Coordinates of C-alpha atoms and ligand atoms in Angstrom, one line a residue:
L32 CA -36.0 -37.5 -60.9
I33 CA -38.0 -39.9 -58.7
D34 CA -35.9 -38.9 -55.7
S35 CA -36.6 -35.2 -56.2
L36 CA -40.4 -36.0 -56.7
F37 CA -40.4 -37.8 -53.4
G38 CA -38.5 -34.9 -51.9
I39 CA -41.2 -32.4 -53.1
L40 CA -44.0 -34.6 -51.9
A41 CA -42.4 -35.0 -48.5
G42 CA -41.9 -31.3 -48.4
V43 CA -45.6 -30.7 -49.2
H44 CA -46.6 -33.3 -46.7
W45 CA -44.6 -31.7 -43.8
L46 CA -45.8 -28.3 -44.9
S47 CA -49.5 -29.3 -44.8
L48 CA -48.9 -31.1 -41.5
G49 CA -47.5 -27.8 -40.2
V50 CA -50.5 -25.8 -41.4
V51 CA -52.9 -28.4 -40.0
L52 CA -51.2 -28.2 -36.6
F53 CA -51.0 -24.4 -36.7
L54 CA -54.8 -24.3 -37.2
A55 CA -55.8 -27.3 -35.1
V56 CA -54.0 -26.5 -31.8
P57 CA -55.7 -23.1 -31.3
A58 CA -59.0 -24.6 -32.5
L59 CA -58.7 -27.5 -30.1
A60 CA -57.8 -25.0 -27.3
I61 CA -60.9 -23.0 -28.1
V62 CA -63.2 -26.1 -28.2
W63 CA -61.7 -27.4 -24.9
N64 CA -62.2 -24.0 -23.3
V65 CA -65.9 -23.9 -24.3
V66 CA -66.5 -27.6 -23.3
K67 CA -65.0 -26.9 -19.8
Q68 CA -67.6 -24.2 -19.3
L69 CA -70.6 -26.5 -19.9
P70 CA -72.9 -26.5 -16.9
F71 CA -72.4 -30.2 -16.1
L72 CA -68.6 -29.9 -16.1
R73 CA -68.5 -26.8 -14.0
D74 CA -67.2 -27.1 -10.4
A75 CA -70.3 -26.2 -8.5
N76 CA -68.3 -25.0 -5.5
R77 CA -66.5 -22.3 -7.6
P78 CA -68.1 -19.0 -8.5
P79 CA -69.7 -19.1 -12.0
V80 CA -67.3 -18.3 -14.8
V81 CA -68.3 -15.6 -17.4
F82 CA -68.9 -17.5 -20.7
H83 CA -66.0 -16.8 -23.1
I84 CA -64.8 -18.4 -26.3
L85 CA -61.2 -17.5 -26.5
P86 CA -58.8 -18.8 -23.8
F87 CA -56.4 -16.2 -22.3
I88 CA -58.4 -13.3 -23.9
G89 CA -61.6 -14.3 -22.1
S90 CA -63.6 -11.2 -21.3
T91 CA -60.7 -8.8 -21.6
V92 CA -62.3 -6.8 -24.4
S93 CA -65.8 -6.3 -22.9
Y94 CA -64.4 -5.5 -19.4
G95 CA -61.7 -3.2 -20.9
M96 CA -64.1 -1.3 -23.1
D97 CA -66.7 -0.6 -20.4
P98 CA -66.2 -2.1 -17.0
Y99 CA -69.5 -0.6 -15.6
K100 CA -71.5 -2.1 -18.4
F101 CA -69.7 -5.4 -18.0
F102 CA -70.2 -5.6 -14.2
F103 CA -73.9 -4.7 -14.4
A104 CA -74.6 -7.2 -17.2
M105 CA -72.7 -10.0 -15.4
R106 CA -74.4 -9.3 -12.1
E107 CA -77.7 -9.6 -13.8
K108 CA -76.6 -13.0 -15.2
Y109 CA -74.5 -14.6 -12.5
G110 CA -75.2 -12.7 -9.3
D111 CA -72.7 -10.6 -7.2
V112 CA -69.8 -13.1 -7.4
F113 CA -68.4 -14.3 -10.7
T114 CA -65.1 -15.1 -12.3
F115 CA -63.9 -13.8 -15.6
V116 CA -60.7 -14.3 -17.6
L117 CA -58.5 -11.2 -18.0
L118 CA -55.4 -11.6 -20.1
G119 CA -54.9 -15.1 -18.8
R120 CA -55.7 -14.2 -15.2
R121 CA -58.8 -15.7 -13.5
V122 CA -60.4 -12.7 -11.7
T123 CA -63.3 -13.2 -9.3
V124 CA -65.4 -10.1 -8.9
A125 CA -67.4 -9.6 -5.7
L126 CA -69.9 -6.7 -6.0
G127 CA -72.0 -4.8 -3.5
T128 CA -71.1 -3.8 0.0
K129 CA -70.5 -7.4 1.1
G130 CA -68.2 -7.8 -1.8
N131 CA -66.3 -4.6 -1.0
N132 CA -66.0 -5.8 2.6
M133 CA -64.8 -9.2 1.7
I134 CA -62.0 -8.0 -0.5
M135 CA -61.0 -4.7 1.0
G136 CA -61.2 -6.2 4.5
G137 CA -59.7 -9.5 3.4
K138 CA -57.1 -11.1 5.7
L139 CA -53.4 -11.0 4.7
S140 CA -53.4 -14.8 4.9
Q141 CA -56.0 -14.8 2.1
V142 CA -55.5 -11.8 -0.2
N143 CA -52.4 -9.9 -1.1
A144 CA -52.1 -6.6 -3.0
E145 CA -48.4 -6.8 -3.8
E146 CA -48.7 -9.8 -6.1
A147 CA -51.6 -8.1 -7.9
Y148 CA -49.9 -4.8 -8.5
T149 CA -46.1 -5.3 -8.4
N150 CA -45.6 -6.0 -12.1
L151 CA -47.2 -2.7 -13.0
T152 CA -45.8 -0.5 -10.2
T153 CA -42.3 -1.7 -9.3
P154 CA -40.7 -0.9 -12.7
V155 CA -42.2 2.6 -12.4
F156 CA -41.7 3.4 -8.7
G157 CA -38.4 1.4 -8.3
E158 CA -37.5 -1.3 -5.8
D159 CA -37.9 -1.7 -2.1
V160 CA -41.1 0.4 -1.8
V161 CA -44.9 0.0 -1.9
F162 CA -45.7 -3.3 -3.7
D163 CA -42.1 -4.5 -3.9
V164 CA -42.0 -5.1 -0.2
P165 CA -44.0 -7.3 2.2
N166 CA -47.2 -5.7 3.5
H167 CA -45.8 -4.9 7.0
V168 CA -43.0 -2.8 5.4
L169 CA -45.6 -0.9 3.2
M170 CA -47.6 -0.2 6.4
E171 CA -44.4 1.4 7.9
Q172 CA -43.7 3.3 4.7
K173 CA -47.3 4.7 4.9
R174 CA -46.5 5.8 8.5
F175 CA -43.5 7.7 7.2
V176 CA -45.6 9.4 4.6
K177 CA -48.1 10.4 7.2
F178 CA -45.4 12.5 8.9
G179 CA -45.3 14.7 5.9
L180 CA -49.1 15.1 5.7
T181 CA -49.6 17.4 8.6
T182 CA -52.0 20.2 9.2
E183 CA -49.1 22.5 9.4
N184 CA -48.0 21.5 5.9
F185 CA -51.5 21.6 4.5
R186 CA -51.8 25.2 5.8
A187 CA -48.7 26.1 3.9
Y188 CA -49.9 24.4 0.7
V189 CA -53.1 26.4 0.2
G190 CA -51.2 29.6 -0.5
M191 CA -48.7 27.8 -2.8
I192 CA -51.5 26.2 -4.8
E193 CA -53.3 29.5 -5.1
E194 CA -50.1 31.1 -6.5
E195 CA -49.7 28.2 -9.0
V196 CA -53.2 28.6 -10.3
E197 CA -52.7 32.3 -10.8
M198 CA -49.4 31.7 -12.6
F199 CA -50.9 29.0 -14.7
L200 CA -53.7 31.2 -15.9
N201 CA -51.4 34.0 -16.6
T202 CA -48.9 32.0 -18.6
D203 CA -50.5 28.9 -20.2
S204 CA -51.2 29.3 -23.9
S205 CA -54.7 27.7 -23.5
F206 CA -55.7 30.6 -21.3
S207 CA -54.7 33.5 -23.5
A208 CA -58.4 34.7 -23.4
Y209 CA -58.0 35.1 -19.7
N210 CA -55.3 37.6 -20.3
A211 CA -56.9 39.5 -23.1
S212 CA -57.4 43.2 -22.5
D213 CA -61.0 42.7 -23.5
N214 CA -62.8 41.0 -20.5
D215 CA -65.5 39.5 -22.7
V216 CA -63.3 37.2 -24.8
W217 CA -64.2 33.5 -24.6
G218 CA -61.5 30.8 -25.0
S219 CA -61.5 27.1 -24.5
F220 CA -59.2 24.5 -22.8
D221 CA -59.1 20.7 -22.9
A222 CA -60.3 19.9 -19.4
Y223 CA -58.2 16.8 -18.8
H224 CA -55.0 18.0 -20.5
S225 CA -55.0 21.4 -18.7
M226 CA -55.8 20.0 -15.3
A227 CA -53.1 17.4 -15.7
Q228 CA -50.6 20.2 -16.1
L229 CA -52.0 22.2 -13.2
T230 CA -52.1 19.1 -10.9
I231 CA -48.4 18.3 -11.5
L232 CA -47.4 21.9 -11.0
T233 CA -49.3 22.1 -7.7
A234 CA -48.1 18.7 -6.5
S235 CA -44.5 19.5 -7.3
R236 CA -44.7 22.9 -5.6
T237 CA -46.1 21.4 -2.4
L238 CA -45.4 17.7 -1.7
Q239 CA -42.5 17.3 -4.1
G240 CA -40.6 20.4 -3.1
K241 CA -38.9 23.4 -4.7
E242 CA -36.2 21.5 -6.5
V243 CA -38.8 19.4 -8.4
R244 CA -40.9 22.5 -9.1
S245 CA -38.0 24.4 -10.5
Q246 CA -37.3 21.5 -13.0
M247 CA -41.0 21.1 -13.9
K248 CA -40.8 22.9 -17.3
K249 CA -37.4 21.2 -18.0
S250 CA -35.9 17.8 -17.5
F251 CA -38.5 16.6 -15.0
A252 CA -41.5 16.8 -17.3
Q253 CA -39.9 14.5 -19.8
M254 CA -38.9 12.0 -17.2
Y255 CA -42.4 12.0 -15.8
E256 CA -43.9 11.5 -19.2
D257 CA -41.6 8.5 -20.0
L258 CA -42.3 6.9 -16.6
D259 CA -46.0 7.4 -17.1
G260 CA -45.8 5.5 -20.4
G261 CA -44.9 2.5 -18.3
F262 CA -48.5 2.3 -17.0
T263 CA -50.1 0.1 -19.6
P264 CA -52.5 -2.8 -19.1
L265 CA -50.1 -5.2 -20.8
N266 CA -47.5 -4.5 -18.2
M267 CA -49.8 -6.0 -15.5
I268 CA -48.9 -9.4 -16.9
A269 CA -45.6 -8.9 -18.8
P270 CA -43.8 -5.8 -17.6
N271 CA -40.4 -6.4 -19.1
I272 CA -41.0 -6.9 -22.9
P273 CA -38.4 -4.6 -24.5
L274 CA -41.0 -2.4 -26.1
P275 CA -39.9 1.3 -26.7
N276 CA -42.2 2.5 -23.9
N277 CA -40.7 0.1 -21.4
L278 CA -37.2 1.0 -22.4
R279 CA -38.0 4.7 -22.0
R280 CA -39.7 3.9 -18.6
N281 CA -36.6 2.1 -17.4
K282 CA -34.3 4.9 -18.4
A283 CA -36.6 7.6 -16.9
R284 CA -36.9 5.7 -13.6
K285 CA -33.2 5.6 -13.2
A286 CA -32.8 9.2 -14.0
M287 CA -35.6 10.1 -11.7
T288 CA -34.1 8.1 -8.8
D289 CA -30.8 10.0 -9.4
F290 CA -32.6 13.3 -9.5
Y291 CA -34.1 12.7 -6.0
L292 CA -30.8 11.3 -4.6
N293 CA -29.1 14.4 -5.8
I294 CA -31.6 16.6 -4.0
L295 CA -31.1 14.7 -0.8
R296 CA -27.4 15.0 -1.1
Q297 CA -27.5 18.7 -1.7
R298 CA -29.9 19.3 1.1
R299 CA -27.6 17.5 3.5
E300 CA -24.5 19.4 2.3
K301 CA -26.2 22.7 2.4
P302 CA -29.3 22.8 4.7
S303 CA -31.9 25.3 3.8
E304 CA -32.4 28.4 6.0
E305 CA -36.2 28.2 5.3
T306 CA -38.5 25.5 6.5
D307 CA -39.3 22.9 3.8
Y308 CA -42.9 21.7 4.0
D309 CA -42.4 18.9 1.4
M310 CA -42.3 15.2 1.7
L311 CA -38.6 14.9 1.3
A312 CA -38.1 16.8 4.5
A313 CA -40.5 14.5 6.3
L314 CA -39.1 11.2 5.0
K315 CA -35.4 11.9 5.5
D316 CA -35.4 11.4 9.2
Q317 CA -37.6 8.3 9.5
R318 CA -36.6 4.9 10.9
Y319 CA -38.2 1.5 10.6
K320 CA -39.4 -0.1 13.9
D321 CA -36.2 -2.2 14.0
G322 CA -34.2 1.0 14.1
R323 CA -33.0 1.0 10.5
P324 CA -33.0 4.4 8.9
V325 CA -34.9 4.8 5.6
S326 CA -32.4 4.7 2.8
D327 CA -32.1 7.5 0.3
K328 CA -33.0 5.1 -2.5
E329 CA -36.2 4.2 -0.6
I330 CA -37.0 7.9 -0.1
A331 CA -36.4 8.5 -3.8
H332 CA -38.7 5.6 -4.8
M333 CA -41.4 6.7 -2.3
M334 CA -41.3 10.2 -3.8
I335 CA -41.9 8.6 -7.3
A336 CA -44.7 6.5 -6.0
L337 CA -46.4 9.5 -4.4
L338 CA -46.0 11.5 -7.6
M339 CA -47.5 8.8 -9.8
A340 CA -50.3 7.7 -7.4
G341 CA -51.5 11.3 -7.0
Q342 CA -51.2 12.6 -10.5
H343 CA -53.9 10.9 -12.6
T344 CA -56.3 10.4 -9.8
S345 CA -56.3 14.1 -8.8
S346 CA -56.2 15.5 -12.3
A347 CA -59.1 13.3 -13.5
T348 CA -61.1 14.3 -10.5
V349 CA -60.6 18.0 -10.9
S350 CA -61.4 17.8 -14.6
W351 CA -64.6 15.9 -13.9
C352 CA -65.6 18.6 -11.3
L353 CA -65.0 21.4 -13.8
L354 CA -66.9 19.6 -16.6
H355 CA -69.9 19.2 -14.3
I356 CA -69.9 22.8 -13.0
A357 CA -69.4 24.1 -16.5
H358 CA -72.5 22.1 -17.4
R359 CA -74.6 23.1 -14.4
Q360 CA -74.6 26.9 -14.3
D361 CA -76.8 27.0 -11.2
I362 CA -74.2 25.0 -9.2
Q363 CA -71.3 26.9 -10.6
Q364 CA -73.1 30.1 -9.5
A365 CA -73.7 28.7 -6.0
L366 CA -70.1 27.6 -5.7
Y367 CA -69.0 31.1 -6.7
E368 CA -71.4 32.7 -4.2
E369 CA -70.0 30.5 -1.5
Q370 CA -66.6 32.0 -2.2
V371 CA -68.0 35.5 -2.0
E372 CA -69.9 34.8 1.2
H373 CA -66.8 33.6 3.0
F374 CA -64.0 35.6 1.5
S375 CA -65.3 38.9 0.3
N376 CA -63.1 41.9 1.1
G377 CA -66.2 44.1 0.6
D378 CA -64.7 45.9 -2.4
G379 CA -65.4 43.3 -5.1
S380 CA -62.2 41.4 -4.4
L381 CA -61.8 38.1 -2.6
R382 CA -59.1 37.3 0.0
S383 CA -57.1 34.1 0.2
P384 CA -58.7 31.3 2.1
T385 CA -57.0 29.4 4.9
Y386 CA -56.8 25.6 5.0
E387 CA -59.4 25.4 7.8
E388 CA -61.8 27.7 6.0
L389 CA -61.7 25.8 2.7
K390 CA -62.3 22.5 4.5
G391 CA -65.6 23.7 5.9
L392 CA -67.3 24.8 2.7
P393 CA -70.4 22.6 2.1
I394 CA -70.9 23.3 -1.6
L395 CA -67.3 22.9 -2.6
D396 CA -67.0 19.7 -0.6
S397 CA -70.2 18.2 -1.9
I398 CA -69.1 18.9 -5.5
I399 CA -65.9 16.9 -4.9
R400 CA -67.7 14.0 -3.0
E401 CA -70.4 13.7 -5.7
T402 CA -67.8 13.8 -8.5
L403 CA -65.8 11.0 -6.8
R404 CA -69.1 9.0 -6.4
L405 CA -69.8 9.1 -10.1
H406 CA -66.3 9.2 -11.5
P407 CA -63.9 7.4 -9.0
P408 CA -60.6 7.3 -10.9
L409 CA -59.9 3.7 -10.0
H410 CA -62.8 1.3 -11.0
S411 CA -61.1 -2.0 -10.1
L412 CA -59.2 -2.8 -7.0
M413 CA -57.4 -6.1 -7.2
R414 CA -55.8 -8.6 -4.8
K415 CA -54.2 -12.0 -5.4
V416 CA -55.8 -14.9 -3.6
V417 CA -53.0 -16.7 -1.6
S418 CA -55.1 -19.3 0.1
D419 CA -58.5 -20.8 -0.8
M420 CA -61.1 -18.2 0.1
P421 CA -64.6 -19.3 1.1
V422 CA -67.4 -17.0 0.1
P423 CA -70.5 -17.1 2.2
Y424 CA -73.7 -18.2 0.4
S425 CA -75.3 -14.8 1.2
L426 CA -72.8 -13.0 -0.9
G427 CA -73.2 -15.0 -4.1
N428 CA -76.1 -15.8 -6.3
A429 CA -79.2 -16.0 -4.0
S430 CA -80.4 -19.0 -5.9
E431 CA -77.4 -21.1 -5.0
D432 CA -77.6 -22.4 -1.5
R433 CA -73.9 -23.3 -0.8
T434 CA -70.6 -21.9 0.1
L435 CA -68.4 -21.0 -2.8
V436 CA -64.6 -21.2 -2.8
I437 CA -62.4 -18.8 -4.7
P438 CA -59.3 -20.9 -5.3
K439 CA -55.7 -19.8 -4.4
G440 CA -54.1 -18.3 -7.5
N441 CA -57.2 -16.4 -8.7
Y442 CA -57.3 -12.7 -8.4
V443 CA -60.2 -10.9 -6.6
L444 CA -61.6 -7.6 -7.7
A445 CA -63.6 -5.1 -5.7
A446 CA -65.5 -2.5 -7.6
P447 CA -66.8 0.1 -5.2
C448 CA -67.6 2.2 -8.4
I449 CA -70.7 -0.1 -8.7
S450 CA -72.0 0.3 -5.1
Q451 CA -71.5 4.0 -5.6
V452 CA -74.2 4.0 -8.2
D453 CA -76.4 1.2 -6.8
P454 CA -80.0 2.2 -7.2
G455 CA -80.9 0.3 -4.0
I456 CA -78.7 2.8 -2.1
W457 CA -78.7 6.1 -3.9
R458 CA -81.6 8.2 -5.1
K459 CA -81.2 8.9 -8.9
P460 CA -77.8 7.2 -8.8
L461 CA -76.6 8.3 -12.2
E462 CA -77.5 11.9 -11.7
W463 CA -74.7 14.3 -10.6
D464 CA -76.4 16.0 -7.7
P465 CA -74.1 17.5 -5.0
S466 CA -77.0 18.5 -2.9
R467 CA -77.5 14.8 -1.8
W468 CA -74.4 15.3 0.5
T469 CA -75.7 18.5 2.2
E470 CA -79.4 17.7 2.8
A471 CA -80.1 17.4 6.5
G472 CA -80.3 13.8 7.7
S473 CA -79.5 12.4 4.2
L474 CA -78.2 8.9 3.8
A475 CA -75.3 10.1 1.7
A476 CA -74.1 12.4 4.5
Q477 CA -74.4 9.5 7.0
L478 CA -72.4 7.2 4.7
Y479 CA -69.7 9.8 4.3
R480 CA -69.4 10.3 8.1
D481 CA -69.1 6.6 8.5
Y482 CA -66.4 6.4 5.8
T483 CA -64.3 9.2 7.2
E484 CA -65.1 9.7 10.9
T485 CA -67.7 7.8 12.8
G486 CA -67.2 4.2 11.5
E487 CA -65.0 1.5 13.0
K488 CA -61.4 2.6 13.5
V489 CA -58.3 0.4 13.0
D490 CA -54.6 0.9 13.1
Y491 CA -52.9 -1.2 10.4
G492 CA -49.5 0.2 11.3
F493 CA -49.8 3.7 9.9
G494 CA -52.0 5.3 12.6
M495 CA -55.7 5.0 13.4
I496 CA -57.9 5.3 10.3
S497 CA -61.6 4.6 9.5
K498 CA -61.8 1.1 8.3
G499 CA -64.6 1.8 5.8
T500 CA -64.4 -1.7 4.1
D501 CA -68.2 -2.2 4.1
S502 CA -69.0 1.3 2.9
P503 CA -70.9 1.5 -0.4
Y504 CA -68.9 4.8 -0.9
Q505 CA -65.1 4.4 -1.0
P506 CA -63.4 6.4 -3.7
F507 CA -60.2 6.3 -1.7
G508 CA -60.5 2.5 -1.0
S509 CA -60.5 1.2 2.5
G510 CA -58.9 -1.1 5.0
R511 CA -55.1 -1.5 5.1
H512 CA -54.6 -0.2 1.5
R513 CA -56.7 2.9 2.0
C514 CA -55.3 5.8 0.1
I515 CA -52.7 7.7 2.0
G516 CA -53.1 10.8 -0.1
E517 CA -56.8 11.5 0.6
Q518 CA -56.3 14.6 2.7
F519 CA -53.7 16.0 0.4
A520 CA -56.0 15.4 -2.6
Y521 CA -58.8 17.3 -0.9
V522 CA -56.5 20.3 -0.2
Q523 CA -55.3 20.3 -3.8
L524 CA -58.8 19.8 -5.3
E525 CA -60.5 22.3 -3.0
T526 CA -57.9 25.0 -3.6
I527 CA -57.7 24.6 -7.4
L528 CA -61.5 24.6 -7.7
A529 CA -62.0 27.6 -5.5
M530 CA -59.4 29.6 -7.3
L531 CA -60.7 28.6 -10.8
V532 CA -64.3 29.5 -10.0
R533 CA -63.3 32.8 -8.6
K534 CA -61.5 33.7 -11.8
L535 CA -63.4 32.0 -14.6
E536 CA -66.9 31.5 -16.0
L537 CA -67.2 28.1 -17.5
K538 CA -69.6 26.4 -19.9
I539 CA -70.0 23.2 -21.8
D540 CA -73.0 21.6 -23.6
H541 CA -72.7 18.2 -22.1
V542 CA -70.4 16.2 -19.8
P543 CA -68.4 13.7 -21.9
P544 CA -68.7 10.0 -21.2
H545 CA -66.0 7.9 -19.5
N546 CA -62.9 6.8 -21.3
Y547 CA -61.7 3.5 -19.9
T548 CA -58.7 3.0 -22.3
T549 CA -56.6 5.1 -19.9
M550 CA -55.7 3.2 -16.8
I551 CA -58.0 5.5 -14.8
I552 CA -61.5 6.8 -15.7
S553 CA -60.9 9.9 -17.7
P554 CA -63.2 12.1 -19.7
Q555 CA -63.5 11.2 -23.4
K556 CA -62.6 13.7 -26.1
P557 CA -64.0 16.2 -27.0
R558 CA -63.8 17.7 -23.5
N559 CA -63.1 21.3 -24.2
I560 CA -64.6 23.8 -21.7
E561 CA -65.4 27.3 -22.8
F562 CA -64.4 30.0 -20.4
R563 CA -64.0 33.7 -20.0
R564 CA -62.6 35.9 -17.2
R565 CA -65.3 36.2 -14.5
Q566 CA -67.3 39.3 -15.2
V567 CA -69.0 40.1 -11.9
S568 CA -68.0 40.2 -8.3
L569 CA -70.9 40.3 -5.9
Ligands
LIG751 C1 -54.2 4.0 -2.8 C2 -57.7 6.6 -4.8 C3 -54.9 10.6 -4.6 C4 -51.3 7.8 -2.9 C5 -55.4 4.4 -3.3 C6 -56.6 3.5 -3.5 C7 -57.5 4.3 -4.0 C8 -57.0 5.6 -4.2 C9 -58.9 3.8 -4.4 C10 -56.7 2.1 -3.0 C11 -56.2 1.1 -4.0 C12 -56.4 -0.4 -3.6 O1 -56.9 -0.6 -2.5 O2 -56.1 -1.2 -4.4 C13 -57.3 7.9 -4.9 C14 -58.0 9.1 -5.4 C15 -57.2 10.2 -5.3 C16 -55.9 9.7 -4.8 C17 -59.5 9.0 -5.8 C18 -57.5 11.6 -5.7 C19 -58.7 12.1 -5.9 C20 -53.7 10.2 -4.1 C21 -52.6 11.1 -3.8 C22 -51.5 10.3 -3.3 C23 -52.0 8.9 -3.3 C24 -52.6 12.6 -4.0 C25 -50.2 10.7 -2.8 C26 -49.9 11.9 -2.4 C27 -51.7 6.5 -2.8 C28 -50.9 5.4 -2.4 C29 -51.8 4.3 -2.4 C30 -53.1 4.8 -2.7 C31 -49.4 5.5 -2.0 C32 -51.4 2.8 -2.0 C33 -51.7 2.5 -0.6 C34 -51.7 1.1 -0.3 O3 -51.7 0.2 -1.2 O4 -51.6 0.8 0.9 N1 -55.7 5.6 -3.8 N2 -56.0 8.4 -4.6 N3 -53.3 8.9 -3.7 N4 -53.0 6.1 -3.0 FE1 -54.5 7.3 -3.7

C-alpha cells in the first residue's frame, strides 16, 4: 500500500512538474523577449524593433491584417527604418524613396531575392528557374522571356484578347443579362472573380499558347487552382508541411510540368504551319551565354512562373479599375467617349484598335496608372540580407545621429505602396484621380516618365531598362528584379478595359476596401458590379 501511495505521489509530482514546465517555458520566453526590448538593452546601432510581446509571432497579425496601417503607424513611432518580427523572421522596413532605393537598388553582395522568395515560389514554379537559381541565371532567363515580349507579338495579342472578351461576355453565366433580348436588363458580377477568369483566358490565349487555351475549361483549370493553393503565407517559412493544399500543389506542379513538356514534344514532332506568337515558341530556341540550350524542363517551369506571376497581379488590377470606373460615372463616360473618338466607324459601331492605337490613349492609360498607384497588387517586396548593411543616418529616424546597421540574416522590406500615397509627394494622395497623370507639367507625369523612359538606364543582363529604384511610384518594382511582364500586363489591361467599356455600362455605390488576407491586395467582398449592355453609341 505504501509503495503504491509513493507511486501515486511520484506520478503527481512528475505531472505537476510537467505542467509547470509547460507553462513556465513559454512564459519565460515571453518575459525574456520583452526584457530584450527595453531601451537600455537595445543595440543602438541596429534599427529600432517594433515592440511585441510574443516571440516568433511578433507583429505578424497587425502587419498581416493591414500593412498600410501598420507601416504608417510604425513610421510615426520609429521613423522610416524599423525592424519587426514576422513569423520568426526579423524584417527591416525602409520606407520612402530613399528606402525604396536602398532595397530595390541594393548590391547583390548585400541583398538577395532568391533566399527571400524561394520557399514560396520553387514548389509552385518548379526547380531550376527564377528564385531556385543564382541571380545571374535569373537575369539570363529574363532575357529569354524578353524574346517573347515583342511588339510583333503584342500586335497579335490585341485581337486575340478582344475575341476572348467577346466570347466571355457571350458565354459566362454571370453575364446572362448582357445576352438578354431586352437591352435594358441589369445584371451583376463579382469583379474579382470574373476578372480572374477573364485574365487567365486572355493570358492562356496569348502568352501561354493555343494548347493551354484549349485545355482551359478542362484539366488545366484544376491544375492551376491546386498550384495556386500553394501560395500561402505559411509556406514562406515552412513550404513542405504535408498539408492537403501542399500535397495538391506538388501533384499539380508535376502534372503541369508534364503538360508543357508534352506540348514541346508535340510541337517538335509536328511543327505548326501557322506562326505561334506565344512564349513557348520564343523560349524553345534560347541558349545561355555559355552555349547551353535551355532545357525543356526549364521552359516548362518558366511558363508556370509567368502564368502565376501574371495572374493575380493583372486580375486584381483590372478589377480595381472596373470598380473605380463603375463608381465614377463621369470617368467611365470619358473613357467610353475616348473609344468613340478614336475608333468610331461613323455608323454607331466601333472598330478594333491596334496595339499602337491603344497605347496612346491618355484616359485609358491614366486610369491604369492611377489604379496601380492606389492598389499596387504587391505591397511588400522582400530581400534577405547576406552581409551587414549600413543604413545612412539620413534614412533613419532624423533624431538619431548615427549610422545604423541591418545585420546579416535579417530580411529587408521595401514598400513602394507607401511612397505611392505619400502626402509629401502626391496631391490628395488617397483620392483616385486619373487626371493627375494627364495634367500638363504635372509631377505625376514627370515621375512616370522617369520611371519608364527618361530616368537612368541599366542593363542587368536582360536588356536596357529604366532603373527606377528611387522612384516614389514603382508598381512594377525596379532595379534588377523589375517586373518582366509590365508591357504585356499593359496590353492585357488596356484591351480588356477598352472592350468592356464599349460593351457595358457599370455602376457600384462604393469601392470596397483592400483585402490583405490574399497574398496580393484584392478587393474585399461584397464587390459586385451592376451592369447592363451599353445603350448608346455616340
Ligand atoms: C516581378 C508587379 C504582371 C512576371 C514583379 C515585381 C513587381 C511586379 C512589383 C517585383 C517584385 C520584387 O522586386 O520583389 C506586377 C504587376 C503586374 C505584373 C503590378 C500587373 C499589373 C506580370 C506579368 C508577368 C509578370 C503579366 C508575366 C508575364 C514577373 C516576374 C517577376 C515579376 C517573372 C520576377 C522578376 C525578378 O524577380 O527578377 N512584378 N507584375 N508580372 N513579375 Fe510582375
